[in-house]
DNA sequence: AAATCGGGGTC
DNA sequence: GACCCAGATTT
């Protein structure tokens, strides 16, 4: 049997039952694909369900406030996806009468939709013959054909797309795209795949050459930067506190946080206490300050390690523009701050 | 081409 | 600790 027939037969016997696989609705397909970018199926699943419940159609999503969208996205990461999702929903709803583009080229114009996502929607919703190239596809094809191309290079995507296109059955691109990704996710996994039970174990080039664990080749190694955050949680007699929206470029754009003192290294009570008075300009007189966590919480992002301390600042009077503990729960926060609030 | 953007799972 | 996940966008 040829490659695609073997692969598709395997898929039909091993596929997971995922909610976005029981539909060709481009709204649902689009939503799932944005959520699954660099995100595991298990992590994205509850978010897909809550979004489709909260926003049954693209019009419902378009009507929502960005803050509500970010709140539902809270914890999923890469928040530009949520902001782009919302903008694109508004564009589809108002400029296109709710109708999604129906081909790869036009889908590619949407904010947040790149080559992978355009191919996924075009094939799953409209049966366009266009291959998806994601991390799974790189891995499966680089191993099966023993391709040592560095997948971090921009040109690699074209090379693998051309190969995948040749392998696709032109009368059913959707199932092939689903199958190759599922095969990568379940069988041809990154580390120590069980090749003894693989349907391709008599034809996989990497297996024959004992190179399975060396492929795919990926060069980039990212540098991690350390940052030191001191979050100051104001609290008046009624336990009202103050939060602000992050409008700076960089991480967590448009999410909320407590007033922040960022330092070049981990600082002690004395330093932070002085910085609070000199930098934050709170109008209420300070009664006391204490550290909420003795040791910094190390929150690891892909390219930053955040060393976070929370400081509680009790003040006299009533905090202007303060919000209650109940109101706090309605705002979108980075998950590390959300977890802190929940633990208080 | 390289850096940036999250959070969590796995070995 | 290193690497990866149904990648896209900015620099």
mmCIF file of C-alpha atoms (C1' of nucleotides) in Angstrom:
data_model
loop_
_atom_site.group_PDB
_atom_site.id
_atom_site.type_symbol
_atom_site.label_atom_id
_atom_site.label_comp_id
_atom_site.label_asym_id
_atom_site.label_seq_id
_atom_site.Cartn_x
_atom_site.Cartn_y
_atom_site.Cartn_z
ATOM 1 C CA UNK A 1 0.000 0.000 0.000
ATOM 2 C CA UNK A 2 1.136 3.540 -0.622
ATOM 3 C CA UNK A 3 1.911 6.132 1.994
ATOM 4 C CA UNK A 4 -1.421 7.913 2.122
ATOM 5 C CA UNK A 5 -3.514 4.764 2.169
ATOM 6 C CA UNK A 6 -1.525 3.278 5.028
ATOM 7 C CA UNK A 7 -1.680 6.546 6.895
ATOM 8 C CA UNK A 8 -5.400 7.071 6.413
ATOM 9 C CA UNK A 9 -6.206 3.489 7.403
ATOM 10 C CA UNK A 10 -4.195 3.968 10.551
ATOM 11 C CA UNK A 11 -6.054 7.212 11.212
ATOM 12 C CA UNK A 12 -9.478 5.673 10.831
ATOM 13 C CA UNK A 13 -8.593 3.079 13.448
ATOM 14 C CA UNK A 14 -6.751 5.325 15.903
ATOM 15 C CA UNK A 15 -8.173 8.820 15.706
ATOM 16 C CA UNK A 16 -9.369 10.628 18.772
ATOM 17 C CA UNK A 17 -12.884 11.920 18.836
ATOM 18 C CA UNK A 18 -12.347 15.677 18.985
ATOM 19 C CA UNK A 19 -15.201 18.188 18.880
ATOM 20 C CA UNK A 20 -13.826 20.174 15.948
ATOM 21 C CA UNK A 21 -13.600 17.013 13.871
ATOM 22 C CA UNK A 22 -17.345 16.531 13.715
ATOM 23 C CA UNK A 23 -17.938 19.667 11.703
ATOM 24 C CA UNK A 24 -16.911 21.562 8.592
ATOM 25 C CA UNK A 25 -18.182 24.852 10.015
ATOM 26 C CA UNK A 26 -15.370 27.285 9.230
ATOM 27 C CA UNK A 27 -16.063 29.285 12.384
ATOM 28 C CA UNK A 28 -15.481 26.247 14.565
ATOM 29 C CA UNK A 29 -12.521 25.064 12.502
ATOM 30 C CA UNK A 30 -10.926 28.512 12.612
ATOM 31 C CA UNK A 31 -11.507 28.836 16.352
ATOM 32 C CA UNK A 32 -9.966 25.453 17.072
ATOM 33 C CA UNK A 33 -6.963 26.059 14.837
ATOM 34 C CA UNK A 34 -6.114 29.398 16.424
ATOM 35 C CA UNK A 35 -6.394 27.843 19.872
ATOM 36 C CA UNK A 36 -4.220 24.889 18.984
ATOM 37 C CA UNK A 37 -1.307 26.929 17.664
ATOM 38 C CA UNK A 38 1.667 25.786 19.746
ATOM 39 C CA UNK A 39 -0.832 24.290 22.154
ATOM 40 C CA UNK A 40 -1.636 20.709 23.030
ATOM 41 C CA UNK A 41 -5.054 19.336 22.249
ATOM 42 C CA UNK A 42 -5.661 18.510 25.916
ATOM 43 C CA UNK A 43 -4.889 22.060 26.950
ATOM 44 C CA UNK A 44 -6.969 23.688 24.214
ATOM 45 C CA UNK A 45 -10.038 21.489 24.536
ATOM 46 C CA UNK A 46 -11.769 23.162 27.520
ATOM 47 C CA UNK A 47 -11.172 26.565 25.966
ATOM 48 C CA UNK A 48 -12.763 25.466 22.710
ATOM 49 C CA UNK A 49 -15.818 24.264 24.591
ATOM 50 C CA UNK A 50 -16.163 27.442 26.644
ATOM 51 C CA UNK A 51 -15.753 29.658 23.584
ATOM 52 C CA UNK A 52 -18.317 27.820 21.497
ATOM 53 C CA UNK A 53 -20.706 27.961 24.429
ATOM 54 C CA UNK A 54 -20.151 31.667 25.098
ATOM 55 C CA UNK A 55 -19.982 32.578 21.407
ATOM 56 C CA UNK A 56 -22.058 30.164 19.300
ATOM 57 C CA UNK A 57 -21.477 32.194 16.127
ATOM 58 C CA UNK A 58 -18.870 34.577 14.797
ATOM 59 C CA UNK A 59 -21.367 37.389 15.383
ATOM 60 C CA UNK A 60 -21.475 36.613 19.093
ATOM 61 C CA UNK A 61 -17.703 36.721 19.272
ATOM 62 C CA UNK A 62 -17.622 39.968 17.328
ATOM 63 C CA UNK A 63 -20.107 41.581 19.716
ATOM 64 C CA UNK A 64 -18.113 40.711 22.838
ATOM 65 C CA UNK A 65 -15.768 43.103 24.598
ATOM 66 C CA UNK A 66 -12.087 42.320 24.148
ATOM 67 C CA UNK A 67 -11.829 42.018 27.902
ATOM 68 C CA UNK A 68 -14.376 39.228 27.921
ATOM 69 C CA UNK A 69 -12.502 37.419 25.168
ATOM 70 C CA UNK A 70 -9.231 37.738 27.064
ATOM 71 C CA UNK A 71 -10.911 36.542 30.239
ATOM 72 C CA UNK A 72 -12.066 33.371 28.512
ATOM 73 C CA UNK A 73 -8.605 32.993 26.987
ATOM 74 C CA UNK A 74 -6.953 33.430 30.408
ATOM 75 C CA UNK A 75 -4.369 30.722 30.993
ATOM 76 C CA UNK A 76 -4.033 29.611 27.378
ATOM 77 C CA UNK A 77 -1.101 31.920 26.633
ATOM 78 C CA UNK A 78 0.025 33.758 23.516
ATOM 79 C CA UNK A 79 -2.637 36.366 24.066
ATOM 80 C CA UNK A 80 -2.129 38.050 20.704
ATOM 81 C CA UNK A 81 -4.072 35.072 19.389
ATOM 82 C CA UNK A 82 -7.098 36.175 21.387
ATOM 83 C CA UNK A 83 -6.782 39.792 20.325
ATOM 84 C CA UNK A 84 -6.413 38.814 16.667
ATOM 85 C CA UNK A 85 -9.252 36.344 17.000
ATOM 86 C CA UNK A 86 -11.546 39.067 18.217
ATOM 87 C CA UNK A 87 -10.512 41.546 15.517
ATOM 88 C CA UNK A 88 -10.940 38.954 12.826
ATOM 89 C CA UNK A 89 -14.382 38.044 14.138
ATOM 90 C CA UNK A 90 -15.381 41.698 13.905
ATOM 91 C CA UNK A 91 -14.044 41.877 10.363
ATOM 92 C CA UNK A 92 -15.895 38.718 9.311
ATOM 93 C CA UNK A 93 -19.107 39.827 10.979
ATOM 94 C CA UNK A 94 -19.226 43.405 9.753
ATOM 95 C CA UNK A 95 -17.333 43.402 6.455
ATOM 96 C CA UNK A 96 -18.208 39.938 5.199
ATOM 97 C CA UNK A 97 -21.665 39.378 6.614
ATOM 98 C CA UNK A 98 -20.374 36.517 8.715
ATOM 99 C CA UNK A 99 -18.972 34.586 5.764
ATOM 100 C CA UNK A 100 -15.409 33.258 6.032
ATOM 101 C CA UNK A 101 -13.068 33.304 3.037
ATOM 102 C CA UNK A 102 -13.386 29.938 1.296
ATOM 103 C CA UNK A 103 -9.876 29.418 -0.034
ATOM 104 C CA UNK A 104 -6.271 29.262 1.148
ATOM 105 C CA UNK A 105 -5.107 32.488 -0.449
ATOM 106 C CA UNK A 106 -7.879 34.620 1.028
ATOM 107 C CA UNK A 107 -7.787 32.912 4.426
ATOM 108 C CA UNK A 108 -4.119 33.857 4.625
ATOM 109 C CA UNK A 109 -5.105 37.519 4.757
ATOM 110 C CA UNK A 110 -6.884 37.161 8.089
ATOM 111 C CA UNK A 111 -5.084 38.406 11.201
ATOM 112 C CA UNK A 112 -3.596 35.531 13.126
ATOM 113 C CA UNK A 113 -3.932 33.125 10.208
ATOM 114 C CA UNK A 114 -0.629 31.982 8.741
ATOM 115 C CA UNK A 115 0.263 29.257 6.278
ATOM 116 C CA UNK A 116 -0.545 26.381 8.571
ATOM 117 C CA UNK A 117 -3.899 27.704 9.739
ATOM 118 C CA UNK A 118 -5.002 28.796 6.265
ATOM 119 C CA UNK A 119 -4.224 25.313 4.948
ATOM 120 C CA UNK A 120 -6.061 23.679 7.820
ATOM 121 C CA UNK A 121 -9.244 25.707 7.343
ATOM 122 C CA UNK A 122 -9.114 25.479 3.545
ATOM 123 C CA UNK A 123 -8.790 21.708 3.608
ATOM 124 C CA UNK A 124 -11.075 20.880 6.550
ATOM 125 C CA UNK A 125 -13.882 23.249 5.626
ATOM 126 C CA UNK A 126 -13.608 23.503 1.855
ATOM 127 C CA UNK A 127 -11.656 20.440 0.728
ATOM 128 C CA UNK A 128 -8.977 22.517 -0.926
ATOM 129 C CA UNK A 129 -5.933 20.469 -1.834
ATOM 130 C CA UNK A 130 -3.350 22.235 0.277
ATOM 131 C CA UNK A 131 -1.056 20.532 2.783
ATOM 132 C CA UNK A 132 -0.686 21.502 6.419
ATOM 133 C CA UNK A 133 2.864 21.765 7.728
ATOM 134 C CA UNK A 134 3.059 21.829 11.512
ATOM 135 C CA UNK A 135 5.454 20.320 14.027
ATOM 136 C CA UNK A 136 3.920 16.884 13.524
ATOM 137 C CA UNK A 137 4.328 16.988 9.754
ATOM 138 C CA UNK A 138 7.958 18.065 10.038
ATOM 139 C CA UNK A 139 8.634 15.147 12.335
ATOM 140 C CA UNK A 140 6.781 12.454 10.429
ATOM 141 C CA UNK A 141 8.170 13.349 7.024
ATOM 142 C CA UNK A 142 11.716 14.114 8.154
ATOM 143 C CA UNK A 143 11.874 10.666 9.720
ATOM 144 C CA UNK A 144 10.107 8.685 7.033
ATOM 145 C CA UNK A 145 12.282 10.162 4.284
ATOM 146 C CA UNK A 146 15.399 10.871 6.395
ATOM 147 C CA UNK A 147 15.430 14.577 5.629
ATOM 148 C CA UNK A 148 18.086 16.488 7.524
ATOM 149 C CA UNK A 149 16.906 19.941 6.541
ATOM 150 C CA UNK A 150 16.946 22.271 9.527
ATOM 151 C CA UNK A 151 13.266 22.868 10.199
ATOM 152 C CA UNK A 152 14.084 26.189 11.877
ATOM 153 C CA UNK A 153 15.068 27.608 8.507
ATOM 154 C CA UNK A 154 12.372 29.518 6.682
ATOM 155 C CA UNK A 155 12.865 27.509 3.504
ATOM 156 C CA UNK A 156 12.108 24.227 5.250
ATOM 157 C CA UNK A 157 8.388 24.854 5.270
ATOM 158 C CA UNK A 158 8.260 25.053 1.486
ATOM 159 C CA UNK A 159 10.280 21.893 1.094
ATOM 160 C CA UNK A 160 8.038 19.890 3.410
ATOM 161 C CA UNK A 161 4.873 21.410 1.948
ATOM 162 C CA UNK A 162 5.916 20.333 -1.535
ATOM 163 C CA UNK A 163 6.600 16.812 -0.295
ATOM 164 C CA UNK A 164 3.314 16.627 1.602
ATOM 165 C CA UNK A 165 1.459 17.866 -1.446
ATOM 166 C CA UNK A 166 2.905 15.040 -3.546
ATOM 167 C CA UNK A 167 1.829 12.512 -0.939
ATOM 168 C CA UNK A 168 -1.740 13.769 -0.534
ATOM 169 C CA UNK A 169 -4.664 12.020 -2.152
ATOM 170 C CA UNK A 170 -6.068 14.831 -4.262
ATOM 171 C CA UNK A 171 -9.639 13.640 -3.736
ATOM 172 C CA UNK A 172 -9.467 13.832 0.062
ATOM 173 C CA UNK A 173 -6.979 16.382 1.347
ATOM 174 C CA UNK A 174 -8.836 16.880 4.628
ATOM 175 C CA UNK A 175 -8.471 13.367 5.923
ATOM 176 C CA UNK A 176 -4.813 13.211 4.890
ATOM 177 C CA UNK A 177 -4.036 16.425 6.753
ATOM 178 C CA UNK A 178 -5.873 15.196 9.833
ATOM 179 C CA UNK A 179 -4.190 11.821 9.609
ATOM 180 C CA UNK A 180 -0.595 12.975 9.334
ATOM 181 C CA UNK A 181 -0.962 15.320 12.296
ATOM 182 C CA UNK A 182 -2.684 12.670 14.396
ATOM 183 C CA UNK A 183 0.009 10.188 13.472
ATOM 184 C CA UNK A 184 2.666 12.629 14.635
ATOM 185 C CA UNK A 185 0.800 13.337 17.851
ATOM 186 C CA UNK A 186 0.058 9.727 18.815
ATOM 187 C CA UNK A 187 2.557 7.411 17.137
ATOM 188 C CA UNK A 188 5.549 9.286 15.705
ATOM 189 C CA UNK A 189 6.107 11.221 18.919
ATOM 190 C CA UNK A 190 9.168 13.412 19.611
ATOM 191 C CA UNK A 191 10.903 11.125 22.093
ATOM 192 C CA UNK A 192 11.278 7.376 22.032
ATOM 193 C CA UNK A 193 8.405 6.461 19.716
ATOM 194 C CA UNK A 194 7.457 2.804 19.780
ATOM 195 C CA UNK A 195 8.559 1.927 16.271
ATOM 196 C CA UNK A 196 7.943 -1.778 16.841
ATOM 197 C CA UNK A 197 4.237 -1.232 16.387
ATOM 198 C CA UNK A 198 4.488 1.405 13.656
ATOM 199 C CA UNK A 199 2.730 0.811 10.358
ATOM 200 C CA UNK A 200 5.743 2.258 8.569
ATOM 201 C CA UNK A 201 8.432 0.249 10.332
ATOM 202 C CA UNK A 202 9.405 -1.572 7.154
ATOM 203 C CA UNK A 203 9.781 1.582 5.085
ATOM 204 C CA UNK A 204 10.779 4.406 7.448
ATOM 205 C CA UNK A 205 14.240 5.640 6.446
ATOM 206 C CA UNK A 206 15.085 7.000 9.876
ATOM 207 C CA UNK A 207 14.255 3.687 11.532
ATOM 208 C CA UNK A 208 16.382 1.724 9.096
ATOM 209 C CA UNK A 209 19.303 4.062 9.725
ATOM 210 C CA UNK A 210 18.684 4.272 13.486
ATOM 211 C CA UNK A 211 18.202 8.018 13.280
ATOM 212 C CA UNK A 212 14.696 8.312 14.674
ATOM 213 C CA UNK A 213 15.785 10.189 17.773
ATOM 214 C CA UNK A 214 17.967 12.565 15.744
ATOM 215 C CA UNK A 215 15.187 13.783 13.474
ATOM 216 C CA UNK A 216 13.917 16.302 12.779
ATOM 217 C CA UNK A 217 16.936 18.583 12.875
ATOM 218 C CA UNK A 218 16.155 21.862 14.589
ATOM 219 C CA UNK A 219 18.857 24.440 15.192
ATOM 220 C CA UNK A 220 17.428 27.301 17.175
ATOM 221 C CA UNK A 221 18.188 27.518 20.802
ATOM 222 C CA UNK A 222 16.538 30.344 22.559
ATOM 223 C CA UNK A 223 18.066 32.454 25.244
ATOM 224 C CA UNK A 224 16.173 32.967 28.456
ATOM 225 C CA UNK A 225 16.117 36.334 30.141
ATOM 226 C CA UNK A 226 15.586 36.742 33.882
ATOM 227 C CA UNK A 227 13.230 39.457 35.061
ATOM 228 C CA UNK A 228 12.275 40.463 38.588
ATOM 229 C CA UNK A 229 8.727 41.599 39.222
ATOM 230 C CA UNK A 230 7.424 43.059 42.467
ATOM 231 C CA UNK A 231 3.676 43.302 42.433
ATOM 232 C CA UNK A 232 2.178 45.653 44.969
ATOM 233 C CA UNK A 233 -1.268 44.706 46.133
ATOM 234 C CA UNK A 234 -2.878 47.691 47.741
ATOM 235 C CA UNK A 235 -5.491 47.000 50.361
ATOM 236 C CA UNK A 236 -7.657 49.445 52.247
ATOM 237 C CA UNK A 237 -9.968 48.827 55.195
ATOM 238 C CA UNK A 238 -12.605 47.310 52.904
ATOM 239 C CA UNK A 239 -10.004 45.191 51.101
ATOM 240 C CA UNK A 240 -10.336 47.173 47.920
ATOM 241 C CA UNK A 241 -7.290 47.000 45.697
ATOM 242 C CA UNK A 242 -5.880 48.604 42.571
ATOM 243 C CA UNK A 243 -5.113 47.006 39.220
ATOM 244 C CA UNK A 244 -3.976 48.353 35.879
ATOM 245 C CA UNK A 245 -4.019 47.215 32.284
ATOM 246 C CA UNK A 246 -0.659 46.303 30.731
ATOM 247 C CA UNK A 247 -0.421 48.496 27.687
ATOM 248 C CA UNK A 248 3.306 48.143 27.108
ATOM 249 C CA UNK A 249 4.608 46.088 24.246
ATOM 250 C CA UNK A 250 5.680 42.609 25.151
ATOM 251 C CA UNK A 251 4.167 39.956 27.327
ATOM 252 C CA UNK A 252 0.582 40.003 28.531
ATOM 253 C CA UNK A 253 -0.487 42.965 26.431
ATOM 254 C CA UNK A 254 -3.965 44.155 27.485
ATOM 255 C CA UNK A 255 -4.126 41.842 30.470
ATOM 256 C CA UNK A 256 -4.344 43.259 33.975
ATOM 257 C CA UNK A 257 -1.851 43.302 36.825
ATOM 258 C CA UNK A 258 -1.150 44.951 40.140
ATOM 259 C CA UNK A 259 1.070 48.044 40.222
ATOM 260 C CA UNK A 260 4.515 46.770 39.282
ATOM 261 C CA UNK A 261 8.046 47.545 40.326
ATOM 262 C CA UNK A 262 10.466 45.779 38.033
ATOM 263 C CA UNK A 263 14.032 45.510 39.260
ATOM 264 C CA UNK A 264 17.299 44.257 37.806
ATOM 265 C CA UNK A 265 17.708 41.643 40.504
ATOM 266 C CA UNK A 266 15.809 40.192 43.401
ATOM 267 C CA UNK A 267 15.319 42.925 45.981
ATOM 268 C CA UNK A 268 14.464 42.912 49.661
ATOM 269 C CA UNK A 269 11.843 44.611 51.767
ATOM 270 C CA UNK A 270 13.901 47.753 52.237
ATOM 271 C CA UNK A 271 14.463 48.324 48.541
ATOM 272 C CA UNK A 272 10.885 47.639 47.504
ATOM 273 C CA UNK A 273 9.533 49.722 50.339
ATOM 274 C CA UNK A 274 11.544 52.710 49.123
ATOM 275 C CA UNK A 275 10.616 52.106 45.506
ATOM 276 C CA UNK A 276 6.936 52.004 46.384
ATOM 277 C CA UNK A 277 7.165 55.472 47.903
ATOM 278 C CA UNK A 278 9.299 56.955 45.160
ATOM 279 C CA UNK A 279 7.727 55.409 42.065
ATOM 280 C CA UNK A 280 4.115 54.527 42.639
ATOM 281 C CA UNK A 281 2.641 57.760 44.038
ATOM 282 C CA UNK A 282 -0.130 56.209 46.065
ATOM 283 C CA UNK A 283 -2.189 58.923 47.722
ATOM 284 C CA UNK A 284 -3.342 56.894 50.707
ATOM 285 C CA UNK A 285 -1.019 56.875 53.719
ATOM 286 C CA UNK A 286 0.738 53.536 54.136
ATOM 287 C CA UNK A 287 0.066 51.577 57.293
ATOM 288 C CA UNK A 288 2.225 48.543 56.673
ATOM 289 C CA UNK A 289 3.790 46.397 54.019
ATOM 290 C CA UNK A 290 4.588 42.701 53.992
ATOM 291 C CA UNK A 291 5.802 40.092 51.566
ATOM 292 C CA UNK A 292 3.110 37.587 50.587
ATOM 293 C CA UNK A 293 5.580 34.956 49.410
ATOM 294 C CA UNK A 294 8.901 34.462 51.164
ATOM 295 C CA UNK A 295 10.657 33.052 48.108
ATOM 296 C CA UNK A 296 10.064 34.405 44.650
ATOM 297 C CA UNK A 297 7.661 32.530 42.444
ATOM 298 C CA UNK A 298 9.565 31.566 39.316
ATOM 299 C CA UNK A 299 7.159 31.751 36.429
ATOM 300 C CA UNK A 300 8.750 30.276 33.319
ATOM 301 C CA UNK A 301 7.817 31.573 29.919
ATOM 302 C CA UNK A 302 9.483 30.247 26.794
ATOM 303 C CA UNK A 303 12.058 33.031 26.728
ATOM 304 C CA UNK A 304 11.760 34.784 30.081
ATOM 305 C CA UNK A 305 11.989 33.553 33.619
ATOM 306 C CA UNK A 306 9.947 35.837 35.810
ATOM 307 C CA UNK A 307 10.910 35.982 39.466
ATOM 308 C CA UNK A 308 7.812 37.337 41.126
ATOM 309 C CA UNK A 309 7.184 38.648 44.594
ATOM 310 C CA UNK A 310 3.837 39.901 45.777
ATOM 311 C CA UNK A 311 3.779 42.599 48.422
ATOM 312 C CA UNK A 312 0.681 43.564 50.341
ATOM 313 C CA UNK A 313 0.398 47.223 51.186
ATOM 314 C CA UNK A 314 -2.182 48.154 53.806
ATOM 315 C CA UNK A 315 -3.290 51.752 53.519
ATOM 316 C CA UNK A 316 -5.551 54.196 55.313
ATOM 317 C CA UNK A 317 -8.759 55.539 53.904
ATOM 318 C CA UNK A 318 -10.434 54.288 50.773
ATOM 319 C CA UNK A 319 -8.475 53.531 47.634
ATOM 320 C CA UNK A 320 -9.589 55.713 44.768
ATOM 321 C CA UNK A 321 -10.685 53.662 41.750
ATOM 322 C CA UNK A 322 -10.190 50.607 43.902
ATOM 323 C CA UNK A 323 -12.060 47.409 43.189
ATOM 324 C CA UNK A 324 -13.353 44.738 45.498
ATOM 325 C CA UNK A 325 -12.200 41.154 45.685
ATOM 326 C CA UNK A 326 -15.335 40.105 43.850
ATOM 327 C CA UNK A 327 -14.815 42.556 41.009
ATOM 328 C CA UNK A 328 -11.222 41.407 40.697
ATOM 329 C CA UNK A 329 -12.339 38.044 39.416
ATOM 330 C CA UNK A 330 -13.907 39.501 36.305
ATOM 331 C CA UNK A 331 -10.675 40.840 34.840
ATOM 332 C CA UNK A 332 -8.267 38.890 32.661
ATOM 333 C CA UNK A 333 -4.951 38.234 34.393
ATOM 334 C CA UNK A 334 -1.785 36.353 33.557
ATOM 335 C CA UNK A 335 -2.255 32.941 35.075
ATOM 336 C CA UNK A 336 0.479 33.469 37.668
ATOM 337 C CA UNK A 337 -1.365 36.500 39.025
ATOM 338 C CA UNK A 338 -4.706 34.749 38.798
ATOM 339 C CA UNK A 339 -3.317 31.862 40.838
ATOM 340 C CA UNK A 340 -1.991 34.270 43.427
ATOM 341 C CA UNK A 341 -5.357 35.999 43.724
ATOM 342 C CA UNK A 342 -7.089 32.645 44.117
ATOM 343 C CA UNK A 343 -4.674 31.657 46.865
ATOM 344 C CA UNK A 344 -5.289 34.827 48.865
ATOM 345 C "C1'" DA B 1 16.752 35.142 9.632
ATOM 346 C "C1'" DA B 2 16.091 35.859 14.350
ATOM 347 C "C1'" DA B 3 13.447 37.365 18.175
ATOM 348 C "C1'" DT B 4 9.172 37.494 20.499
ATOM 349 C "C1'" DC B 5 4.938 35.893 22.284
ATOM 350 C "C1'" DG B 6 2.547 31.530 27.418
ATOM 351 C "C1'" DG B 7 1.657 27.910 29.738
ATOM 352 C "C1'" DG B 8 1.919 23.179 30.468
ATOM 353 C "C1'" DG B 9 3.408 18.296 29.481
ATOM 354 C "C1'" DT B 10 7.128 14.890 29.055
ATOM 355 C "C1'" DC B 11 11.284 12.601 29.537
ATOM 356 C "C1'" DG C 1 16.753 21.348 32.453
ATOM 357 C "C1'" DA C 2 15.754 20.626 27.596
ATOM 358 C "C1'" DC C 3 12.464 20.061 24.324
ATOM 359 C "C1'" DC C 4 7.936 20.209 22.453
ATOM 360 C "C1'" DC C 5 3.066 21.564 21.432
ATOM 361 C "C1'" DA C 6 -2.511 21.467 15.032
ATOM 362 C "C1'" DG C 7 2.510 28.876 14.646
ATOM 363 C "C1'" DA C 8 2.078 33.952 13.658
ATOM 364 C "C1'" DT C 9 3.998 38.346 13.728
ATOM 365 C "C1'" DT C 10 7.450 41.716 14.377
ATOM 366 C "C1'" DT C 11 12.092 43.238 14.091
#
